[in-house]
Amino acid sequence: MTGVDGTGRDTAQERIAALLADTAHEVETGVAPVDAVVRAGRRRRARRRTVAAVAAVVLAGTTGTLALTSLPGGNDSSAPAKPAPADERRVFLPQISTVAYGMSGDVRWAVTAQVWPAPHDKAEAVKQTEAMADWGLTPATSGNPADLVGRTSYFVIRAYGPENATNDELTRRLVDSGSTSRLPWPKGTEVEALPQPLTGEDGPDRLVVGTVPTTAKQVACHWKDGTTTLADRAPDNAPLRKTNAVIRSVHGFPTANWFVCASPSSAAYQSAEVTE
């Protein structure tokens, strides 16, 4: 759109000139009443905005594009996006995933993971530290809340107790934790295994928890008695069920999947490998 009429004249520029002239005619001499001055000022401001808007259209017409970002109410896509509030990012509430649970004799056990998103500033970090303390958790840092800024924190916890115990009555032990700006990202057939007692604080390492690449479909857990337990990848929408081996994704932990193997006997852990 060029804004030129059939006679070759630039009608937009003429409109601008007319508006400017009209504004100039309103300049009054002498002492004007206050109300009149206010009204005149409002009219002049309105006309100035109109002149600016028309000028923007004229300038855009030279390139064939309407510069909407220069008009009142325009959508400036170059403006930085406003960050989501901390509550929406779940900074003060962990994302909890149950990786596996099962039975060993008359004792039930479970492995869960908590992931806390990275705070954006120190104020968020202080509140997050307090929220973690409410869960009985301490981040893997120097103790200064500022260390959590820009870092995702995660905690992997095993729990065990009598078959009829409530969740509050279960004993919990920390398997692994970290506060990092870059979550572990295993590749190929890499495995990080963390052998643990299945129940109790001491005893044979009958439980192994670890990470594998998100592409891994199966992990073989080998025990010292020569037996092997296979952990298969569970679909993300698969319901939880009792098991002694599984691979699962964890909410808030997109760089790796977690696996769990529990020895079906008293044999201790020997090794683990990605087989598919």
PDB file of C-alpha atoms in Angstrom:
ATOM      1  CA  MET A   1       0.000   0.000   0.000  1.00  0.00           C
ATOM      2  CA  THR A   2       1.560   3.291  -1.176  1.00  0.00           C
ATOM      3  CA  GLY A   3      -1.200   5.806  -0.308  1.00  0.00           C
ATOM      4  CA  VAL A   4      -1.041   7.589  -3.705  1.00  0.00           C
ATOM      5  CA  ASP A   5      -4.292   8.691  -5.399  1.00  0.00           C
ATOM      6  CA  GLY A   6      -5.094   8.766  -9.104  1.00  0.00           C
ATOM      7  CA  THR A   7      -3.498  12.163  -9.586  1.00  0.00           C
ATOM      8  CA  GLY A   8      -0.149  10.928  -8.341  1.00  0.00           C
ATOM      9  CA  ARG A   9      -0.294  12.842  -5.094  1.00  0.00           C
ATOM     10  CA  ASP A  10       0.635  11.214  -1.792  1.00  0.00           C
ATOM     11  CA  THR A  11      -2.701  11.396   0.076  1.00  0.00           C
ATOM     12  CA  ALA A  12      -1.216  10.115   3.349  1.00  0.00           C
ATOM     13  CA  GLN A  13       1.329  12.915   3.422  1.00  0.00           C
ATOM     14  CA  GLU A  14      -1.432  15.421   2.655  1.00  0.00           C
ATOM     15  CA  ARG A  15      -3.442  14.063   5.607  1.00  0.00           C
ATOM     16  CA  ILE A  16      -0.413  14.480   7.842  1.00  0.00           C
ATOM     17  CA  ALA A  17       0.063  18.049   6.694  1.00  0.00           C
ATOM     18  CA  ALA A  18      -3.621  18.790   7.273  1.00  0.00           C
ATOM     19  CA  LEU A  19      -3.525  17.354  10.758  1.00  0.00           C
ATOM     20  CA  LEU A  20      -0.426  19.358  11.621  1.00  0.00           C
ATOM     21  CA  ALA A  21      -1.993  22.517  10.256  1.00  0.00           C
ATOM     22  CA  ASP A  22      -5.203  21.869  12.184  1.00  0.00           C
ATOM     23  CA  THR A  23      -3.175  21.458  15.359  1.00  0.00           C
ATOM     24  CA  ALA A  24      -1.305  24.698  14.701  1.00  0.00           C
ATOM     25  CA  HIS A  25      -4.601  26.615  14.292  1.00  0.00           C
ATOM     26  CA  GLU A  26      -5.587  25.627  17.817  1.00  0.00           C
ATOM     27  CA  VAL A  27      -2.694  27.544  19.380  1.00  0.00           C
ATOM     28  CA  GLU A  28      -4.350  30.409  21.273  1.00  0.00           C
ATOM     29  CA  THR A  29      -2.883  33.679  22.463  1.00  0.00           C
ATOM     30  CA  GLY A  30      -3.555  35.326  25.752  1.00  0.00           C
ATOM     31  CA  VAL A  31      -4.534  33.710  28.994  1.00  0.00           C
ATOM     32  CA  ALA A  32      -6.860  30.780  28.354  1.00  0.00           C
ATOM     33  CA  PRO A  33      -9.239  29.235  30.925  1.00  0.00           C
ATOM     34  CA  VAL A  34      -7.806  26.128  32.550  1.00  0.00           C
ATOM     35  CA  ASP A  35     -10.552  23.822  31.210  1.00  0.00           C
ATOM     36  CA  ALA A  36     -10.002  25.020  27.677  1.00  0.00           C
ATOM     37  CA  VAL A  37      -6.260  24.480  27.941  1.00  0.00           C
ATOM     38  CA  VAL A  38      -6.780  20.928  29.170  1.00  0.00           C
ATOM     39  CA  ARG A  39      -9.235  20.147  26.376  1.00  0.00           C
ATOM     40  CA  ALA A  40      -6.929  21.645  23.757  1.00  0.00           C
ATOM     41  CA  GLY A  41      -4.002  19.688  25.122  1.00  0.00           C
ATOM     42  CA  ARG A  42      -5.966  16.458  24.953  1.00  0.00           C
ATOM     43  CA  ARG A  43      -6.971  17.159  21.354  1.00  0.00           C
ATOM     44  CA  ARG A  44      -3.377  17.902  20.403  1.00  0.00           C
ATOM     45  CA  ARG A  45      -2.106  14.706  22.044  1.00  0.00           C
ATOM     46  CA  ALA A  46      -4.772  12.674  20.234  1.00  0.00           C
ATOM     47  CA  ARG A  47      -3.824  14.246  16.920  1.00  0.00           C
ATOM     48  CA  ARG A  48      -0.113  13.690  17.547  1.00  0.00           C
ATOM     49  CA  ARG A  49      -0.827  10.006  18.117  1.00  0.00           C
ATOM     50  CA  THR A  50      -2.830   9.896  14.900  1.00  0.00           C
ATOM     51  CA  VAL A  51      -0.035  11.627  12.985  1.00  0.00           C
ATOM     52  CA  ALA A  52       2.498   9.136  14.346  1.00  0.00           C
ATOM     53  CA  ALA A  53       0.278   6.212  13.376  1.00  0.00           C
ATOM     54  CA  VAL A  54      -0.257   7.495   9.839  1.00  0.00           C
ATOM     55  CA  ALA A  55       3.454   8.181   9.494  1.00  0.00           C
ATOM     56  CA  ALA A  56       4.184   4.606  10.480  1.00  0.00           C
ATOM     57  CA  VAL A  57       1.864   3.376   7.720  1.00  0.00           C
ATOM     58  CA  VAL A  58       3.539   5.657   5.189  1.00  0.00           C
ATOM     59  CA  LEU A  59       6.990   4.400   6.161  1.00  0.00           C
ATOM     60  CA  ALA A  60       5.842   0.806   6.003  1.00  0.00           C
ATOM     61  CA  GLY A  61       4.300   1.430   2.590  1.00  0.00           C
ATOM     62  CA  THR A  62       7.766   1.991   1.109  1.00  0.00           C
ATOM     63  CA  THR A  63       8.552  -1.683   1.759  1.00  0.00           C
ATOM     64  CA  GLY A  64       5.079  -3.065   1.156  1.00  0.00           C
ATOM     65  CA  THR A  65       4.739  -4.184   4.808  1.00  0.00           C
ATOM     66  CA  LEU A  66       2.580  -2.725   7.558  1.00  0.00           C
ATOM     67  CA  ALA A  67       4.706  -2.125  10.638  1.00  0.00           C
ATOM     68  CA  LEU A  68       2.154  -3.229  13.233  1.00  0.00           C
ATOM     69  CA  THR A  69       4.758  -3.177  15.992  1.00  0.00           C
ATOM     70  CA  SER A  70       4.936   0.618  15.603  1.00  0.00           C
ATOM     71  CA  LEU A  71       1.193   1.078  16.140  1.00  0.00           C
ATOM     72  CA  PRO A  72      -0.541   1.306  19.508  1.00  0.00           C
ATOM     73  CA  GLY A  73      -1.316  -2.218  20.724  1.00  0.00           C
ATOM     74  CA  GLY A  74       1.135  -3.815  18.283  1.00  0.00           C
ATOM     75  CA  ASN A  75       2.611  -7.209  19.176  1.00  0.00           C
ATOM     76  CA  ASP A  76       6.372  -6.843  19.465  1.00  0.00           C
ATOM     77  CA  SER A  77       7.718 -10.364  19.047  1.00  0.00           C
ATOM     78  CA  SER A  78      11.228  -9.132  19.793  1.00  0.00           C
ATOM     79  CA  ALA A  79      10.325  -8.310  23.405  1.00  0.00           C
ATOM     80  CA  PRO A  80      11.678 -10.851  25.910  1.00  0.00           C
ATOM     81  CA  ALA A  81       9.139 -13.348  27.217  1.00  0.00           C
ATOM     82  CA  LYS A  82       8.078 -12.822  30.816  1.00  0.00           C
ATOM     83  CA  PRO A  83       9.351 -15.745  32.927  1.00  0.00           C
ATOM     84  CA  ALA A  84       6.741 -18.023  34.446  1.00  0.00           C
ATOM     85  CA  PRO A  85       6.117 -17.584  38.192  1.00  0.00           C
ATOM     86  CA  ALA A  86       8.002 -19.888  40.538  1.00  0.00           C
ATOM     87  CA  ASP A  87       4.830 -21.722  41.549  1.00  0.00           C
ATOM     88  CA  GLU A  88       4.063 -22.571  37.933  1.00  0.00           C
ATOM     89  CA  ARG A  89       7.598 -23.902  37.533  1.00  0.00           C
ATOM     90  CA  ARG A  90       7.071 -26.045  40.663  1.00  0.00           C
ATOM     91  CA  VAL A  91      10.196 -24.612  42.267  1.00  0.00           C
ATOM     92  CA  PHE A  92       8.819 -25.150  45.767  1.00  0.00           C
ATOM     93  CA  LEU A  93       7.209 -28.534  45.178  1.00  0.00           C
ATOM     94  CA  PRO A  94       9.110 -31.579  43.847  1.00  0.00           C
ATOM     95  CA  GLN A  95       8.109 -33.708  40.911  1.00  0.00           C
ATOM     96  CA  ILE A  96       7.892 -37.204  42.394  1.00  0.00           C
ATOM     97  CA  SER A  97       8.149 -40.448  40.434  1.00  0.00           C
ATOM     98  CA  THR A  98       7.987 -44.002  41.751  1.00  0.00           C
ATOM     99  CA  VAL A  99      10.590 -45.956  39.826  1.00  0.00           C
ATOM    100  CA  ALA A 100       9.776 -49.382  41.287  1.00  0.00           C
ATOM    101  CA  TYR A 101       8.264 -51.176  44.259  1.00  0.00           C
ATOM    102  CA  GLY A 102       7.966 -54.788  45.345  1.00  0.00           C
ATOM    103  CA  MET A 103       8.098 -57.369  48.127  1.00  0.00           C
ATOM    104  CA  SER A 104      10.953 -59.308  49.664  1.00  0.00           C
ATOM    105  CA  GLY A 105       9.534 -61.916  52.004  1.00  0.00           C
ATOM    106  CA  ASP A 106       7.239 -60.035  54.357  1.00  0.00           C
ATOM    107  CA  VAL A 107       8.973 -56.675  53.745  1.00  0.00           C
ATOM    108  CA  ARG A 108       7.872 -54.211  51.118  1.00  0.00           C
ATOM    109  CA  TRP A 109      10.283 -51.817  49.449  1.00  0.00           C
ATOM    110  CA  ALA A 110      10.123 -48.933  46.982  1.00  0.00           C
ATOM    111  CA  VAL A 111      12.424 -46.556  45.079  1.00  0.00           C
ATOM    112  CA  THR A 112      11.255 -43.016  44.327  1.00  0.00           C
ATOM    113  CA  ALA A 113      12.848 -39.953  42.718  1.00  0.00           C
ATOM    114  CA  GLN A 114      12.248 -36.293  43.513  1.00  0.00           C
ATOM    115  CA  VAL A 115      13.269 -33.554  41.071  1.00  0.00           C
ATOM    116  CA  TRP A 116      13.248 -29.863  42.053  1.00  0.00           C
ATOM    117  CA  PRO A 117      13.491 -27.324  39.168  1.00  0.00           C
ATOM    118  CA  ALA A 118      16.230 -24.709  39.222  1.00  0.00           C
ATOM    119  CA  PRO A 119      15.472 -21.449  41.095  1.00  0.00           C
ATOM    120  CA  HIS A 120      15.966 -18.253  39.065  1.00  0.00           C
ATOM    121  CA  ASP A 121      17.315 -16.116  41.903  1.00  0.00           C
ATOM    122  CA  LYS A 122      18.442 -16.212  45.516  1.00  0.00           C
ATOM    123  CA  ALA A 123      14.975 -15.455  46.912  1.00  0.00           C
ATOM    124  CA  GLU A 124      13.568 -18.511  45.127  1.00  0.00           C
ATOM    125  CA  ALA A 125      16.568 -20.573  46.255  1.00  0.00           C
ATOM    126  CA  VAL A 126      15.972 -19.670  49.921  1.00  0.00           C
ATOM    127  CA  LYS A 127      12.312 -20.702  49.713  1.00  0.00           C
ATOM    128  CA  GLN A 128      13.244 -23.900  47.896  1.00  0.00           C
ATOM    129  CA  THR A 129      15.784 -24.811  50.583  1.00  0.00           C
ATOM    130  CA  GLU A 130      13.087 -24.335  53.224  1.00  0.00           C
ATOM    131  CA  ALA A 131      10.660 -26.490  51.227  1.00  0.00           C
ATOM    132  CA  MET A 132      13.279 -29.241  50.898  1.00  0.00           C
ATOM    133  CA  ALA A 133      13.836 -29.145  54.654  1.00  0.00           C
ATOM    134  CA  ASP A 134      10.123 -29.780  55.148  1.00  0.00           C
ATOM    135  CA  TRP A 135      10.678 -33.045  53.262  1.00  0.00           C
ATOM    136  CA  GLY A 136      13.724 -33.851  55.394  1.00  0.00           C
ATOM    137  CA  LEU A 137      16.064 -33.223  52.468  1.00  0.00           C
ATOM    138  CA  THR A 138      19.310 -31.274  52.225  1.00  0.00           C
ATOM    139  CA  PRO A 139      20.637 -30.311  48.769  1.00  0.00           C
ATOM    140  CA  ALA A 140      24.080 -31.475  47.729  1.00  0.00           C
ATOM    141  CA  THR A 141      25.700 -28.026  47.932  1.00  0.00           C
ATOM    142  CA  SER A 142      27.881 -26.032  50.320  1.00  0.00           C
ATOM    143  CA  GLY A 143      24.812 -25.076  52.333  1.00  0.00           C
ATOM    144  CA  ASN A 144      24.422 -21.596  50.851  1.00  0.00           C
ATOM    145  CA  PRO A 145      20.992 -21.356  49.161  1.00  0.00           C
ATOM    146  CA  ALA A 146      22.544 -19.177  46.438  1.00  0.00           C
ATOM    147  CA  ASP A 147      24.345 -22.305  45.217  1.00  0.00           C
ATOM    148  CA  LEU A 148      20.980 -23.621  43.982  1.00  0.00           C
ATOM    149  CA  VAL A 149      20.367 -20.752  41.548  1.00  0.00           C
ATOM    150  CA  GLY A 150      20.318 -22.185  38.028  1.00  0.00           C
ATOM    151  CA  ARG A 151      20.690 -25.748  39.325  1.00  0.00           C
ATOM    152  CA  THR A 152      18.246 -28.653  39.213  1.00  0.00           C
ATOM    153  CA  SER A 153      18.245 -30.793  42.364  1.00  0.00           C
ATOM    154  CA  TYR A 154      17.272 -34.436  42.541  1.00  0.00           C
ATOM    155  CA  PHE A 155      17.007 -37.038  45.277  1.00  0.00           C
ATOM    156  CA  VAL A 156      16.627 -40.797  44.812  1.00  0.00           C
ATOM    157  CA  ILE A 157      15.263 -42.529  47.904  1.00  0.00           C
ATOM    158  CA  ARG A 158      14.638 -46.133  48.881  1.00  0.00           C
ATOM    159  CA  ALA A 159      12.015 -47.013  51.449  1.00  0.00           C
ATOM    160  CA  TYR A 160      11.218 -50.256  53.249  1.00  0.00           C
ATOM    161  CA  GLY A 161       9.139 -51.599  56.072  1.00  0.00           C
ATOM    162  CA  PRO A 162       6.652 -54.267  57.170  1.00  0.00           C
ATOM    163  CA  GLU A 163       4.028 -55.282  54.651  1.00  0.00           C
ATOM    164  CA  ASN A 164       1.238 -53.664  56.657  1.00  0.00           C
ATOM    165  CA  ALA A 165       3.154 -50.448  57.469  1.00  0.00           C
ATOM    166  CA  THR A 166       1.766 -47.110  56.317  1.00  0.00           C
ATOM    167  CA  ASN A 167       3.887 -44.865  54.123  1.00  0.00           C
ATOM    168  CA  ASP A 168       4.702 -42.666  57.112  1.00  0.00           C
ATOM    169  CA  GLU A 169       6.007 -45.715  58.984  1.00  0.00           C
ATOM    170  CA  LEU A 170       8.464 -46.751  56.270  1.00  0.00           C
ATOM    171  CA  THR A 171      12.184 -46.212  56.791  1.00  0.00           C
ATOM    172  CA  ARG A 172      13.808 -44.042  54.112  1.00  0.00           C
ATOM    173  CA  ARG A 173      17.410 -44.002  52.967  1.00  0.00           C
ATOM    174  CA  LEU A 174      19.038 -41.672  50.445  1.00  0.00           C
ATOM    175  CA  VAL A 175      20.424 -43.528  47.428  1.00  0.00           C
ATOM    176  CA  ASP A 176      21.695 -40.599  45.382  1.00  0.00           C
ATOM    177  CA  SER A 177      21.336 -36.824  45.131  1.00  0.00           C
ATOM    178  CA  GLY A 178      22.710 -33.933  43.165  1.00  0.00           C
ATOM    179  CA  SER A 179      22.310 -30.224  42.445  1.00  0.00           C
ATOM    180  CA  THR A 180      23.584 -29.460  38.990  1.00  0.00           C
ATOM    181  CA  SER A 181      23.230 -27.114  36.051  1.00  0.00           C
ATOM    182  CA  ARG A 182      23.512 -30.134  33.758  1.00  0.00           C
ATOM    183  CA  LEU A 183      21.779 -33.400  34.597  1.00  0.00           C
ATOM    184  CA  PRO A 184      23.630 -36.677  33.911  1.00  0.00           C
ATOM    185  CA  TRP A 185      23.297 -37.631  30.251  1.00  0.00           C
ATOM    186  CA  PRO A 186      24.522 -41.175  29.587  1.00  0.00           C
ATOM    187  CA  LYS A 187      25.040 -42.200  25.961  1.00  0.00           C
ATOM    188  CA  GLY A 188      25.238 -45.454  24.056  1.00  0.00           C
ATOM    189  CA  THR A 189      25.398 -48.315  26.549  1.00  0.00           C
ATOM    190  CA  GLU A 190      26.658 -46.341  29.535  1.00  0.00           C
ATOM    191  CA  VAL A 191      25.360 -47.465  32.925  1.00  0.00           C
ATOM    192  CA  GLU A 192      25.761 -45.838  36.316  1.00  0.00           C
ATOM    193  CA  ALA A 193      24.884 -48.352  39.015  1.00  0.00           C
ATOM    194  CA  LEU A 194      24.423 -47.666  42.726  1.00  0.00           C
ATOM    195  CA  PRO A 195      24.243 -50.961  44.707  1.00  0.00           C
ATOM    196  CA  GLN A 196      22.302 -50.783  47.981  1.00  0.00           C
ATOM    197  CA  PRO A 197      20.995 -53.056  50.691  1.00  0.00           C
ATOM    198  CA  LEU A 198      17.425 -53.939  49.804  1.00  0.00           C
ATOM    199  CA  THR A 199      16.318 -53.429  53.387  1.00  0.00           C
ATOM    200  CA  GLY A 200      18.132 -52.129  56.430  1.00  0.00           C
ATOM    201  CA  GLU A 201      21.173 -49.901  56.601  1.00  0.00           C
ATOM    202  CA  ASP A 202      23.710 -52.695  56.214  1.00  0.00           C
ATOM    203  CA  GLY A 203      23.757 -56.090  54.571  1.00  0.00           C
ATOM    204  CA  PRO A 204      24.353 -57.489  51.090  1.00  0.00           C
ATOM    205  CA  ASP A 205      23.725 -55.186  48.151  1.00  0.00           C
ATOM    206  CA  ARG A 206      20.591 -56.886  46.894  1.00  0.00           C
ATOM    207  CA  LEU A 207      19.233 -53.704  45.288  1.00  0.00           C
ATOM    208  CA  VAL A 208      20.814 -51.788  42.431  1.00  0.00           C
ATOM    209  CA  VAL A 209      19.556 -48.387  41.278  1.00  0.00           C
ATOM    210  CA  GLY A 210      21.037 -46.447  38.412  1.00  0.00           C
ATOM    211  CA  THR A 211      20.760 -44.447  35.199  1.00  0.00           C
ATOM    212  CA  VAL A 212      20.893 -45.517  31.560  1.00  0.00           C
ATOM    213  CA  PRO A 213      20.436 -43.678  28.247  1.00  0.00           C
ATOM    214  CA  THR A 214      16.847 -42.914  27.296  1.00  0.00           C
ATOM    215  CA  THR A 215      17.367 -45.203  24.288  1.00  0.00           C
ATOM    216  CA  ALA A 216      18.035 -48.275  26.468  1.00  0.00           C
ATOM    217  CA  LYS A 217      15.304 -50.902  26.276  1.00  0.00           C
ATOM    218  CA  GLN A 218      16.773 -53.508  28.627  1.00  0.00           C
ATOM    219  CA  VAL A 219      19.326 -53.771  31.426  1.00  0.00           C
ATOM    220  CA  ALA A 220      20.758 -57.057  32.675  1.00  0.00           C
ATOM    221  CA  CYS A 221      21.607 -57.118  36.405  1.00  0.00           C
ATOM    222  CA  HIS A 222      24.044 -59.887  37.315  1.00  0.00           C
ATOM    223  CA  TRP A 223      24.280 -61.296  40.851  1.00  0.00           C
ATOM    224  CA  LYS A 224      27.186 -62.998  42.566  1.00  0.00           C
ATOM    225  CA  ASP A 225      25.420 -66.351  42.609  1.00  0.00           C
ATOM    226  CA  GLY A 226      25.507 -66.413  38.799  1.00  0.00           C
ATOM    227  CA  THR A 227      21.879 -65.453  38.230  1.00  0.00           C
ATOM    228  CA  THR A 228      20.648 -62.522  36.124  1.00  0.00           C
ATOM    229  CA  THR A 229      17.628 -60.275  36.394  1.00  0.00           C
ATOM    230  CA  LEU A 230      16.370 -58.398  33.325  1.00  0.00           C
ATOM    231  CA  ALA A 231      14.930 -54.891  33.662  1.00  0.00           C
ATOM    232  CA  ASP A 232      12.782 -53.861  30.681  1.00  0.00           C
ATOM    233  CA  ARG A 233      11.761 -50.343  29.702  1.00  0.00           C
ATOM    234  CA  ALA A 234       8.228 -49.561  30.861  1.00  0.00           C
ATOM    235  CA  PRO A 235       6.118 -47.319  28.604  1.00  0.00           C
ATOM    236  CA  ASP A 236       5.503 -43.900  30.082  1.00  0.00           C
ATOM    237  CA  ASN A 237       1.777 -44.589  30.406  1.00  0.00           C
ATOM    238  CA  ALA A 238       2.220 -48.056  31.913  1.00  0.00           C
ATOM    239  CA  PRO A 239       0.607 -48.444  35.364  1.00  0.00           C
ATOM    240  CA  LEU A 240       2.811 -49.207  38.356  1.00  0.00           C
ATOM    241  CA  ARG A 241       2.897 -52.806  39.560  1.00  0.00           C
ATOM    242  CA  LYS A 242       5.005 -54.927  41.842  1.00  0.00           C
ATOM    243  CA  THR A 243       8.230 -55.975  40.169  1.00  0.00           C
ATOM    244  CA  ASN A 244      11.833 -56.872  40.884  1.00  0.00           C
ATOM    245  CA  ALA A 245      13.265 -55.050  37.838  1.00  0.00           C
ATOM    246  CA  VAL A 246      12.223 -52.166  35.556  1.00  0.00           C
ATOM    247  CA  ILE A 247      13.440 -49.102  33.629  1.00  0.00           C
ATOM    248  CA  ARG A 248      11.345 -45.957  33.907  1.00  0.00           C
ATOM    249  CA  SER A 249      11.430 -42.288  32.980  1.00  0.00           C
ATOM    250  CA  VAL A 250      11.390 -39.769  35.809  1.00  0.00           C
ATOM    251  CA  HIS A 251       9.462 -36.496  35.751  1.00  0.00           C
ATOM    252  CA  GLY A 252      11.806 -33.529  35.420  1.00  0.00           C
ATOM    253  CA  PHE A 253      14.784 -35.732  34.471  1.00  0.00           C
ATOM    254  CA  PRO A 254      14.724 -35.836  30.638  1.00  0.00           C
ATOM    255  CA  THR A 255      18.379 -36.697  30.039  1.00  0.00           C
ATOM    256  CA  ALA A 256      18.338 -40.270  31.394  1.00  0.00           C
ATOM    257  CA  ASN A 257      16.059 -43.048  32.580  1.00  0.00           C
ATOM    258  CA  TRP A 258      16.367 -44.796  35.923  1.00  0.00           C
ATOM    259  CA  PHE A 259      16.420 -48.539  36.471  1.00  0.00           C
ATOM    260  CA  VAL A 260      15.960 -50.747  39.517  1.00  0.00           C
ATOM    261  CA  CYS A 261      16.848 -54.400  40.035  1.00  0.00           C
ATOM    262  CA  ALA A 262      16.179 -56.364  43.217  1.00  0.00           C
ATOM    263  CA  SER A 263      17.858 -59.706  43.798  1.00  0.00           C
ATOM    264  CA  PRO A 264      15.280 -62.495  44.044  1.00  0.00           C
ATOM    265  CA  SER A 265      17.535 -64.280  46.554  1.00  0.00           C
ATOM    266  CA  SER A 266      20.159 -63.331  49.129  1.00  0.00           C
ATOM    267  CA  ALA A 267      22.821 -62.915  46.412  1.00  0.00           C
ATOM    268  CA  ALA A 268      24.599 -59.557  46.200  1.00  0.00           C
ATOM    269  CA  TYR A 269      25.047 -57.341  43.152  1.00  0.00           C
ATOM    270  CA  GLN A 270      27.897 -58.043  40.739  1.00  0.00           C
ATOM    271  CA  SER A 271      27.409 -55.940  37.572  1.00  0.00           C
ATOM    272  CA  ALA A 272      24.888 -54.354  35.207  1.00  0.00           C
ATOM    273  CA  GLU A 273      24.872 -53.790  31.453  1.00  0.00           C
ATOM    274  CA  VAL A 274      22.608 -52.452  28.725  1.00  0.00           C
ATOM    275  CA  THR A 275      21.608 -55.421  26.548  1.00  0.00           C
ATOM    276  CA  GLU A 276      19.105 -53.711  24.245  1.00  0.00           C
TER     277      GLU A 276
END
